[in-house]
Short mmCIF file of N, CA, C and O in Angstrom, two decimals:
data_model
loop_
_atom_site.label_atom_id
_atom_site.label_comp_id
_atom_site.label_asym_id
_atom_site.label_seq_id
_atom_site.Cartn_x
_atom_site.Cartn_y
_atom_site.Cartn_z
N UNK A 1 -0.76 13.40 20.50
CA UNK A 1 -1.95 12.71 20.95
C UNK A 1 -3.16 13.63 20.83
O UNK A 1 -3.23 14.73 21.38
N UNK A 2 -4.09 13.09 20.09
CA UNK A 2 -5.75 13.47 20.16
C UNK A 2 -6.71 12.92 21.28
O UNK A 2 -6.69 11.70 21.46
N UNK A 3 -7.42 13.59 21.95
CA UNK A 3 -8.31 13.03 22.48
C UNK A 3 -9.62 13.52 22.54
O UNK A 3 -10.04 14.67 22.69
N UNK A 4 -10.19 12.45 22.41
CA UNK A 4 -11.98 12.71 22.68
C UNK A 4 -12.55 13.07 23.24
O UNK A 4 -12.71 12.11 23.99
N UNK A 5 -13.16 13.85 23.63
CA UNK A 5 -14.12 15.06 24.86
C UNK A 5 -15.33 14.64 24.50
O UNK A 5 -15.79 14.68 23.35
N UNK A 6 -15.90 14.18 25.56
CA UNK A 6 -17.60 14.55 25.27
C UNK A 6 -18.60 14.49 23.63
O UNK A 6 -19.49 15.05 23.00
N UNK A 7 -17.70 13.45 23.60
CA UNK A 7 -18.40 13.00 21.99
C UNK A 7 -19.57 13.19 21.35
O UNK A 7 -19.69 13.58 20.19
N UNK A 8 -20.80 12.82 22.42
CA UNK A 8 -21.94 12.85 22.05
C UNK A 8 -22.74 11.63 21.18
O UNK A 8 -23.89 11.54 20.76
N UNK A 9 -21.31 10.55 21.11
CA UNK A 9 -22.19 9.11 20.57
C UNK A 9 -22.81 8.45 21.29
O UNK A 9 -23.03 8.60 22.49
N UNK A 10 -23.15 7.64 20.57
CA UNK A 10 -24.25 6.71 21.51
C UNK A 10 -25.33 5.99 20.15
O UNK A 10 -25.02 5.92 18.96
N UNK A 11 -26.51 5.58 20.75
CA UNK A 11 -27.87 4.91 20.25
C UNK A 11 -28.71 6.38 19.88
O UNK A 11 -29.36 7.09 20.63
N UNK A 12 -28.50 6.47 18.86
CA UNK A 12 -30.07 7.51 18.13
C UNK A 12 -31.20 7.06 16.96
O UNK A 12 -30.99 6.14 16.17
N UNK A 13 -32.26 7.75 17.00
CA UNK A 13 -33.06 7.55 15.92
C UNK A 13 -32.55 8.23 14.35
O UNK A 13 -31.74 9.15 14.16
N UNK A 14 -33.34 7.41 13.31
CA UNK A 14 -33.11 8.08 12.34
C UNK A 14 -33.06 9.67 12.09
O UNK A 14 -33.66 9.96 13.12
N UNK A 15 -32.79 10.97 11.49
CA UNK A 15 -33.22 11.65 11.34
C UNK A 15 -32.31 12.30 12.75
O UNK A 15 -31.94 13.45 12.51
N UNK A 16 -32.10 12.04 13.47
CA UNK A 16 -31.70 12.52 14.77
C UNK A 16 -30.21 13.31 14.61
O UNK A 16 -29.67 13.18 13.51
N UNK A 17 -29.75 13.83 15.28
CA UNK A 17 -28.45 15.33 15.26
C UNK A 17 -27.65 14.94 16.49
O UNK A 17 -28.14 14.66 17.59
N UNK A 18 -25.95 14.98 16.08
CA UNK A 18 -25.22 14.85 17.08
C UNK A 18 -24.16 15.32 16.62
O UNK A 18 -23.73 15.21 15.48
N UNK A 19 -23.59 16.00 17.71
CA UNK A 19 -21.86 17.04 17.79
C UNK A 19 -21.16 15.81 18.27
O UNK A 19 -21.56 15.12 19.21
N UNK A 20 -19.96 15.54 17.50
CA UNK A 20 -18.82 14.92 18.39
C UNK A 20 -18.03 16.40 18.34
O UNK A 20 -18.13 17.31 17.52
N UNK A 21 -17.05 16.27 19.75
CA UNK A 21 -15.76 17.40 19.84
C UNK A 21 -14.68 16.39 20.51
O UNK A 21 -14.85 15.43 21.26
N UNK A 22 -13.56 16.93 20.00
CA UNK A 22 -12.01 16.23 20.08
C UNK A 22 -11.00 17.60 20.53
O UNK A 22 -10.92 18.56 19.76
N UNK A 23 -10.29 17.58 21.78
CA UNK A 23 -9.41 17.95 21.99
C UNK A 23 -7.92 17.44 21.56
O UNK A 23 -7.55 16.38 21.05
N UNK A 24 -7.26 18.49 21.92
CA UNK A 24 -5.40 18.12 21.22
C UNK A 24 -5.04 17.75 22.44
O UNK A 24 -5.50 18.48 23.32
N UNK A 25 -4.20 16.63 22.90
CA UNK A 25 -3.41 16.35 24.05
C UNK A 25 -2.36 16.03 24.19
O UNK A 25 -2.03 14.84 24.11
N UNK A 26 -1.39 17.14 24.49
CA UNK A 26 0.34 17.12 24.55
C UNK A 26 0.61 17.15 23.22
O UNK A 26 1.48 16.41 22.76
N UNK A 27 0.01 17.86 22.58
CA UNK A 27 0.46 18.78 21.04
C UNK A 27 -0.13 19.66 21.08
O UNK A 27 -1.27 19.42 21.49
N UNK A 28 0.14 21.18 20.71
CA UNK A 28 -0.66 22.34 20.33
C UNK A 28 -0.49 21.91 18.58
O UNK A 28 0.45 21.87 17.79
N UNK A 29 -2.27 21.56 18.52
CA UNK A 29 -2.51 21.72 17.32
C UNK A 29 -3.32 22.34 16.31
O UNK A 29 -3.81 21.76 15.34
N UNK A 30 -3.47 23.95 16.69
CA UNK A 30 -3.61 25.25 16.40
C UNK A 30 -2.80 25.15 15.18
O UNK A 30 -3.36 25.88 14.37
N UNK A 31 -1.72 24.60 14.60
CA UNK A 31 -1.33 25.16 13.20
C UNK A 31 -1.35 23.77 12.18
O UNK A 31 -0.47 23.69 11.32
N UNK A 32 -2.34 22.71 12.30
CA UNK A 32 -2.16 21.60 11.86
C UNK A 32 -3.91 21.33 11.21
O UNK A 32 -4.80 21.56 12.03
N UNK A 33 -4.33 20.89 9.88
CA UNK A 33 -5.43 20.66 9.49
C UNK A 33 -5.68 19.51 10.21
O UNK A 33 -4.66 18.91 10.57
N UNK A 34 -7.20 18.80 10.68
CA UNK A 34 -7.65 17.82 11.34
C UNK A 34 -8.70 17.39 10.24
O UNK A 34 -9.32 17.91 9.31
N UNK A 35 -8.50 15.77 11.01
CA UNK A 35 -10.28 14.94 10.09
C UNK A 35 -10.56 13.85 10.87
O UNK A 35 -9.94 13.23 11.72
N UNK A 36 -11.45 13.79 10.46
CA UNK A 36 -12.63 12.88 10.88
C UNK A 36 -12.55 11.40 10.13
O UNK A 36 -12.84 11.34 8.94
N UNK A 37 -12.15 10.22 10.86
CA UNK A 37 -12.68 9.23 9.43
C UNK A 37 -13.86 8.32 10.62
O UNK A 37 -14.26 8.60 11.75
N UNK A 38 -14.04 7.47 9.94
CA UNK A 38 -15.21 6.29 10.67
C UNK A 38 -14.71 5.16 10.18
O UNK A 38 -13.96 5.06 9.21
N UNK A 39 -15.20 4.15 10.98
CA UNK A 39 -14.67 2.55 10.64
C UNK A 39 -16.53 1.74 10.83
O UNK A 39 -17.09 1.48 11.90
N UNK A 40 -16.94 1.57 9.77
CA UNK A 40 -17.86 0.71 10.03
C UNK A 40 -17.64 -1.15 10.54
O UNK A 40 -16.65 -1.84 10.32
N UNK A 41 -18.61 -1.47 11.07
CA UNK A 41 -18.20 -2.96 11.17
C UNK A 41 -17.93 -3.57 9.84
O UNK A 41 -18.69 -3.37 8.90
N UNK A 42 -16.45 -4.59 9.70
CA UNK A 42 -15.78 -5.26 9.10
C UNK A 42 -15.45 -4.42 8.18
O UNK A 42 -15.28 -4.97 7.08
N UNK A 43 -15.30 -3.38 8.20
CA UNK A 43 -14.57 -2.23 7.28
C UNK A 43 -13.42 -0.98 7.51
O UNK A 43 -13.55 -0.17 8.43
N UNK A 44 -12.31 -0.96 6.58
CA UNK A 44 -11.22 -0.21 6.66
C UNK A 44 -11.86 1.01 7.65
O UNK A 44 -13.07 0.91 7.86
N UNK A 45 -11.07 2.27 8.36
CA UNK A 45 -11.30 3.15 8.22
C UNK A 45 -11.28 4.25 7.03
O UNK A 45 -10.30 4.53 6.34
N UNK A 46 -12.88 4.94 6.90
CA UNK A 46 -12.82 5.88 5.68
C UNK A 46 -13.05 6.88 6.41
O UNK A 46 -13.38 7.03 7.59
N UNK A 47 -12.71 7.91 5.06
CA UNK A 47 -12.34 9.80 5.24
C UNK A 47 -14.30 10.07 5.41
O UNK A 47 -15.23 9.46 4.88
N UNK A 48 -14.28 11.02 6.18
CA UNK A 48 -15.73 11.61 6.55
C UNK A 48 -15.32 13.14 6.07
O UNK A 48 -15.72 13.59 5.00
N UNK A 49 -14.37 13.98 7.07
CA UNK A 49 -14.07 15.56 6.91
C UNK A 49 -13.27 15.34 6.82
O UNK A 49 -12.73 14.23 6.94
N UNK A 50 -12.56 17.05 6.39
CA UNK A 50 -10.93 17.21 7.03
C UNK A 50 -11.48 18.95 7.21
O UNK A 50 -12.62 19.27 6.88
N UNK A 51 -10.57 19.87 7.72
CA UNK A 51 -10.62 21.37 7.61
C UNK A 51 -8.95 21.62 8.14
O UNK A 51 -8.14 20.89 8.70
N UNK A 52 -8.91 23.18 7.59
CA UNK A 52 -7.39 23.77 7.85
C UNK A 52 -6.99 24.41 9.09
O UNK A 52 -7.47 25.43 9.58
N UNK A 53 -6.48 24.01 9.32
CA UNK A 53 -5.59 24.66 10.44
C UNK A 53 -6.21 26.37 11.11
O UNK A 53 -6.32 26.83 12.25
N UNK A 54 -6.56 27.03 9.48
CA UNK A 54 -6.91 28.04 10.07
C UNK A 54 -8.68 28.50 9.65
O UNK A 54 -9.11 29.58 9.23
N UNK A 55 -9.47 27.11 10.01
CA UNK A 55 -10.80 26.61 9.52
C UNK A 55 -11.77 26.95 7.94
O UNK A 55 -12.94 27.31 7.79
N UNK A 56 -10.73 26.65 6.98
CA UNK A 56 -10.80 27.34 5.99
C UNK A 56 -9.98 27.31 4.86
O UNK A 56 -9.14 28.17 4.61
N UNK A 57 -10.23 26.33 4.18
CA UNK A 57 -11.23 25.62 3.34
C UNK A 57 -11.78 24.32 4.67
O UNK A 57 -11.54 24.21 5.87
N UNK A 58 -12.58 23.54 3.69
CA UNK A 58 -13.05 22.19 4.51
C UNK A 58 -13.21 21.27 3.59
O UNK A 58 -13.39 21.66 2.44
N UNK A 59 -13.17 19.93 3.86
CA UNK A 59 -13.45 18.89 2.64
C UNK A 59 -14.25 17.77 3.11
O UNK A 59 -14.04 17.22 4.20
N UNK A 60 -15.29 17.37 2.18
CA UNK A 60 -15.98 16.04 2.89
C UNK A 60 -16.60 14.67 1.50
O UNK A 60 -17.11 14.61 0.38
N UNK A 61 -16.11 13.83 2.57
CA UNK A 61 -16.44 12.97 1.44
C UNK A 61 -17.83 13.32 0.78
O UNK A 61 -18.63 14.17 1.17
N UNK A 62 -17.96 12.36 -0.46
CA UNK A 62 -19.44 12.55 -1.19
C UNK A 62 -20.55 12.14 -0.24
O UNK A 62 -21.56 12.84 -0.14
N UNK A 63 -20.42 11.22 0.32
CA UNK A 63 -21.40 10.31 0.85
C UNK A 63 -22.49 11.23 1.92
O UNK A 63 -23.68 11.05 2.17
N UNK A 64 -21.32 12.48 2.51
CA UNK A 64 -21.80 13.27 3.54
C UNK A 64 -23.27 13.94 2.84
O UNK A 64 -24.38 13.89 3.36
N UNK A 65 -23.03 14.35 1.96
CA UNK A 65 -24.16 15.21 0.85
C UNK A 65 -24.56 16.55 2.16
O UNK A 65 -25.66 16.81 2.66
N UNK A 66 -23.52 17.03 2.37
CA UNK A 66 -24.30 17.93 3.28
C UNK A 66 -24.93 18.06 4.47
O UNK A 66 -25.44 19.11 4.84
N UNK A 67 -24.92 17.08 5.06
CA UNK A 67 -25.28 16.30 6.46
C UNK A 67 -24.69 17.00 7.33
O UNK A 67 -25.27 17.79 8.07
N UNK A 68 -23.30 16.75 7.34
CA UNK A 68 -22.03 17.14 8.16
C UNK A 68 -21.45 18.29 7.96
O UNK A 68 -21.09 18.74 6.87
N UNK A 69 -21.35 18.77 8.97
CA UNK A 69 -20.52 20.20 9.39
C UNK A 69 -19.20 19.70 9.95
O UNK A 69 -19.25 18.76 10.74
N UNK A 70 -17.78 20.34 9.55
CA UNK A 70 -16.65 20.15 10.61
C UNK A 70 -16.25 21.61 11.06
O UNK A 70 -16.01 22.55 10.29
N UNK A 71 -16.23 21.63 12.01
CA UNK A 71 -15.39 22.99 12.80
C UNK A 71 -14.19 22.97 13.38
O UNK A 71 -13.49 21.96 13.35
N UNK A 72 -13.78 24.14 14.00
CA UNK A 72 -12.67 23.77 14.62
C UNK A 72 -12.84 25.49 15.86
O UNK A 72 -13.21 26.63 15.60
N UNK A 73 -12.60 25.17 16.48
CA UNK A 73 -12.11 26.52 17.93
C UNK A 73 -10.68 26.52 18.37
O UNK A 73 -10.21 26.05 19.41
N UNK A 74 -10.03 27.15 17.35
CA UNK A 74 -8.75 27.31 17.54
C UNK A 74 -8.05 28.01 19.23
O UNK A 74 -6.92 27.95 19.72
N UNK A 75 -9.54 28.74 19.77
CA UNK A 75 -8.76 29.74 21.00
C UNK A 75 -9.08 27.87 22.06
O UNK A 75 -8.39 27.86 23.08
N UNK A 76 -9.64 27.01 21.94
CA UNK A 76 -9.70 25.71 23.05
C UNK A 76 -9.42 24.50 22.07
O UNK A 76 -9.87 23.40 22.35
N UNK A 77 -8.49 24.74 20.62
CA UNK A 77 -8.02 23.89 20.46
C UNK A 77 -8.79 22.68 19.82
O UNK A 77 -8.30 21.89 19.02
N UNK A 78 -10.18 22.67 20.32
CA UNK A 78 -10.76 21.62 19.42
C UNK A 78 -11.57 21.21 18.23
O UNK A 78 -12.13 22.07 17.55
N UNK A 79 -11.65 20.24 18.00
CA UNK A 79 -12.74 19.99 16.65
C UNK A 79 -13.47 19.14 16.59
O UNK A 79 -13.19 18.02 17.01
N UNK A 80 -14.95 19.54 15.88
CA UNK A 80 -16.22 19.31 16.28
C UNK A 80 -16.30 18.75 14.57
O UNK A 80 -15.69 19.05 13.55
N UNK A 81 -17.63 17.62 14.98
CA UNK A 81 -18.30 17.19 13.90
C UNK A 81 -19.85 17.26 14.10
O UNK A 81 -20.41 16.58 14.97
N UNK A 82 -20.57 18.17 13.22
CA UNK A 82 -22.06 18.65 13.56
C UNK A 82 -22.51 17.08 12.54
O UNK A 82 -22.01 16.66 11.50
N UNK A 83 -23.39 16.67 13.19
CA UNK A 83 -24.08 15.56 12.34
C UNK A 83 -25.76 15.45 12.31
O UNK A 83 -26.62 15.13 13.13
N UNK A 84 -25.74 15.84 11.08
CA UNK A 84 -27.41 15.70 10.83
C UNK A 84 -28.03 15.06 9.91
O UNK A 84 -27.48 14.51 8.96
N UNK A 85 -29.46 15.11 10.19
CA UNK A 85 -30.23 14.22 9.56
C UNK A 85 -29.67 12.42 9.50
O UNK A 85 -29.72 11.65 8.55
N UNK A 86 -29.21 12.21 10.74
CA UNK A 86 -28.15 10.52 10.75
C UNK A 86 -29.33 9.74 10.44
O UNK A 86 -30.52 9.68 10.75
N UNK A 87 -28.24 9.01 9.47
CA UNK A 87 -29.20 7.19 9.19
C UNK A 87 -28.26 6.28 9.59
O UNK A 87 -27.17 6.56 10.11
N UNK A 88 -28.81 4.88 9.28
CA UNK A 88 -28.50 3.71 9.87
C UNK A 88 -26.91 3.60 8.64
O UNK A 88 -25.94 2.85 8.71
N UNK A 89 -27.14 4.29 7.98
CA UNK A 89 -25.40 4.10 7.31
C UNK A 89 -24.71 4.61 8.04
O UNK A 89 -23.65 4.02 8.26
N UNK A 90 -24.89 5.58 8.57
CA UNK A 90 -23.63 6.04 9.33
C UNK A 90 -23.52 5.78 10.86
O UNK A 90 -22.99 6.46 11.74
N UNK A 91 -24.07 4.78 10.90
CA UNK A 91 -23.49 3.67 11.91
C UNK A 91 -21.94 3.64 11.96
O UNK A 91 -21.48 3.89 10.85
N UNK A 92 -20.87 3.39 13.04
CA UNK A 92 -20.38 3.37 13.01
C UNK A 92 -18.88 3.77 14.26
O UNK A 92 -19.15 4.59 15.14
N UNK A 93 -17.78 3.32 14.24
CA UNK A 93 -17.11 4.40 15.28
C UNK A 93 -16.53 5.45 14.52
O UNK A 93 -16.21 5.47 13.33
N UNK A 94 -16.46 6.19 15.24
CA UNK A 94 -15.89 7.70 14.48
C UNK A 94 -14.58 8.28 15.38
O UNK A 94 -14.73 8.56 16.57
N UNK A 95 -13.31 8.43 14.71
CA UNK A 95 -11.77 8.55 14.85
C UNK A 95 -11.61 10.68 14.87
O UNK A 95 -12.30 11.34 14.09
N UNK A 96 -11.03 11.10 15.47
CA UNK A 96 -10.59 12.58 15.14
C UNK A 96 -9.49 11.86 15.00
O UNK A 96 -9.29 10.73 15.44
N UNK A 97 -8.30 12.97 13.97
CA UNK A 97 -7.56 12.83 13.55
C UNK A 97 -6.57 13.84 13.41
O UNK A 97 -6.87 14.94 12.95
N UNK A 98 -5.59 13.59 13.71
CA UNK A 98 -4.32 14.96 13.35
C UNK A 98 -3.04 14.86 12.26
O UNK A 98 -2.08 14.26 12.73
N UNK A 99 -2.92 15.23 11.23
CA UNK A 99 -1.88 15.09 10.46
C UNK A 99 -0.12 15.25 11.29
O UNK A 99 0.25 15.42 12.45
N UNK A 100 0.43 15.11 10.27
CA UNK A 100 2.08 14.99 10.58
C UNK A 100 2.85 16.61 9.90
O UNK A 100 3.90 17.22 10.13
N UNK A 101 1.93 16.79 9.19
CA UNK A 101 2.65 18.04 8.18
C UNK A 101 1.44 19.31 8.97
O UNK A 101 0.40 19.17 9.61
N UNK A 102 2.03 20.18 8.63
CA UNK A 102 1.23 21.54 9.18
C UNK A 102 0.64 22.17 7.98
O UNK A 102 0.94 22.00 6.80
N UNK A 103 -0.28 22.94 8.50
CA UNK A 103 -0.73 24.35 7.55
C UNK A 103 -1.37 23.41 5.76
O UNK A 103 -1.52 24.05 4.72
N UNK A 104 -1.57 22.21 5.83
CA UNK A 104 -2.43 21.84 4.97
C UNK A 104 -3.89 21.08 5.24
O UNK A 104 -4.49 20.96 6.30
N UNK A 105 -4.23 20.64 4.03
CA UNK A 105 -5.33 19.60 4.34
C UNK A 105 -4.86 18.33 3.60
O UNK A 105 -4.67 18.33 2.38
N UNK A 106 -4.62 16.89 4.65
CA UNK A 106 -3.89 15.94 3.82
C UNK A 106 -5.06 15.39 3.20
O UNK A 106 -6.27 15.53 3.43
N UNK A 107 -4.17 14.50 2.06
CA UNK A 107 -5.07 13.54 1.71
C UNK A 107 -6.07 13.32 2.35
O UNK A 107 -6.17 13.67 3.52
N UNK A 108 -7.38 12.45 1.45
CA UNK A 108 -8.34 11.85 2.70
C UNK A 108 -7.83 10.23 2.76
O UNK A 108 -8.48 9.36 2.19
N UNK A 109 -6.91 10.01 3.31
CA UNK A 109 -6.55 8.56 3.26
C UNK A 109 -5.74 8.41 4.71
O UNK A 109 -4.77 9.12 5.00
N UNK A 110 -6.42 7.18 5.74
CA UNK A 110 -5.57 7.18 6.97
C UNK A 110 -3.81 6.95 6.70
O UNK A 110 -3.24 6.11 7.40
N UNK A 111 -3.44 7.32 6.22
CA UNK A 111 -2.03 7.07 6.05
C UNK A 111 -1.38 8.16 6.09
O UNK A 111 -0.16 8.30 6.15
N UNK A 112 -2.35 9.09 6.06
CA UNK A 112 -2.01 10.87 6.06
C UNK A 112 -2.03 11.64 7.23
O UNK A 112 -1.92 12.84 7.49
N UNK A 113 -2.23 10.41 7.99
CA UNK A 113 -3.07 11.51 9.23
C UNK A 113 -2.08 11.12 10.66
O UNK A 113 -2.93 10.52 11.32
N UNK A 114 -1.07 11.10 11.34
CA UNK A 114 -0.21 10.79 12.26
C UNK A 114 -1.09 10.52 13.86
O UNK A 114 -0.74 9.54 14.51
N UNK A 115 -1.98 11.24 14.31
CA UNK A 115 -2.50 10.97 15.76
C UNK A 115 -3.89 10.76 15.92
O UNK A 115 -4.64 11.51 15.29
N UNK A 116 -4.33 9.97 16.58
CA UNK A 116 -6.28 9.50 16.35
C UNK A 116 -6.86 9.36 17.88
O UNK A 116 -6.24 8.90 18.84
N UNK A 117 -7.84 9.71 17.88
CA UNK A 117 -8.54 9.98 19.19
C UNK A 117 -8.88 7.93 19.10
O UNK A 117 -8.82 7.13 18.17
N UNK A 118 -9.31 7.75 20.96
CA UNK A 118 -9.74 6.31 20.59
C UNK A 118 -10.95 6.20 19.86
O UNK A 118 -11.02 5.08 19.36
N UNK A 119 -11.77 6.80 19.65
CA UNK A 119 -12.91 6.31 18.69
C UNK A 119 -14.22 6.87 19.72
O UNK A 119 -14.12 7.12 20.93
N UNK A 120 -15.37 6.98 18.92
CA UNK A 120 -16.46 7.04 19.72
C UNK A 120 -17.82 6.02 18.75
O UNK A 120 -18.04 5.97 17.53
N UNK A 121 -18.33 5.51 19.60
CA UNK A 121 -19.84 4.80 18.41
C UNK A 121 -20.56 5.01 18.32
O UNK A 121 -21.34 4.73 19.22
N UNK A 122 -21.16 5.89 16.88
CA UNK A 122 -22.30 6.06 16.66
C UNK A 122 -23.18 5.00 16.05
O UNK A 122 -22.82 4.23 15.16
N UNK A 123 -24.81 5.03 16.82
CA UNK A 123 -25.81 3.67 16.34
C UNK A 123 -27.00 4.31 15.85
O UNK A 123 -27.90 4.83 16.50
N UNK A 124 -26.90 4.22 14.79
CA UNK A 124 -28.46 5.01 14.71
C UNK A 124 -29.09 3.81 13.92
O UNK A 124 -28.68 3.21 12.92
N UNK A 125 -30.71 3.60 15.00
CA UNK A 125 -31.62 2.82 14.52
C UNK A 125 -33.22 3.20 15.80
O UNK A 125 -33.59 3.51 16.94
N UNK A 126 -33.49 2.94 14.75
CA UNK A 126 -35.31 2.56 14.77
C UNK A 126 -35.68 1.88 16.20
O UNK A 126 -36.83 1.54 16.45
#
């Protein structure tokens, strides 16, 4: 189990900056790569990040162009999504995620990923 800490979603303006952070709960998952996907309204969940286990490499979809930061604090276990410069596309709820296999970075496809925080919603508008 993943869970969500202090997300930091909510209603923002364009242009506006927000950290989500996700704790591990009743798994130490210190040796396991994590990601990020989002589910827009009437749409699948898609891949946003992923990073390694031991924060290093990182991967992000195209769409991010650099926006997004993913971290991780292996000594408290959790992982953070830095989000900047947000627009009204990335509206949305946003999932942390924990794989099933260790010591990689899975696919970016939810089918890869075994444990998911409940979600948090980000709104960004005008």
């Amino acid at each position: 189990q993943v869970h969500l800490v202090k997300s930091g979603g909510g209603v923002v303006q364009p242009g506006a900056s927000l950290r989500l952070s996700c704790v591990a709960s009743g798994r130490d998952l210190r040796s396991y790569g994590m990601g990020w996907f989002l589910q827009a309204p009437g749409m699948g969940r898609e891949f946003v990040a992923a990073i390694i286990s031991r924060g290093v490499p990182t991967k992000y979809a195209d769409y991010v162009k650099g926006r997004f930061i993913i971290s991780r604090d292996n000594d408290k276990d959790t992982l953070y999504l830095r989000m900047d410069s947000l627009s009204p596309n990335d509206t949305a709820v946003y999932y942390c995620t924990a794989p099933r296999q260790a010591y990689i970075i899975p696919p970016p496809v939810p089918t890869a990923y075994e444990l998911w925080g409940q979600g948090t919603q980000v709104t960004v508008s005008s």
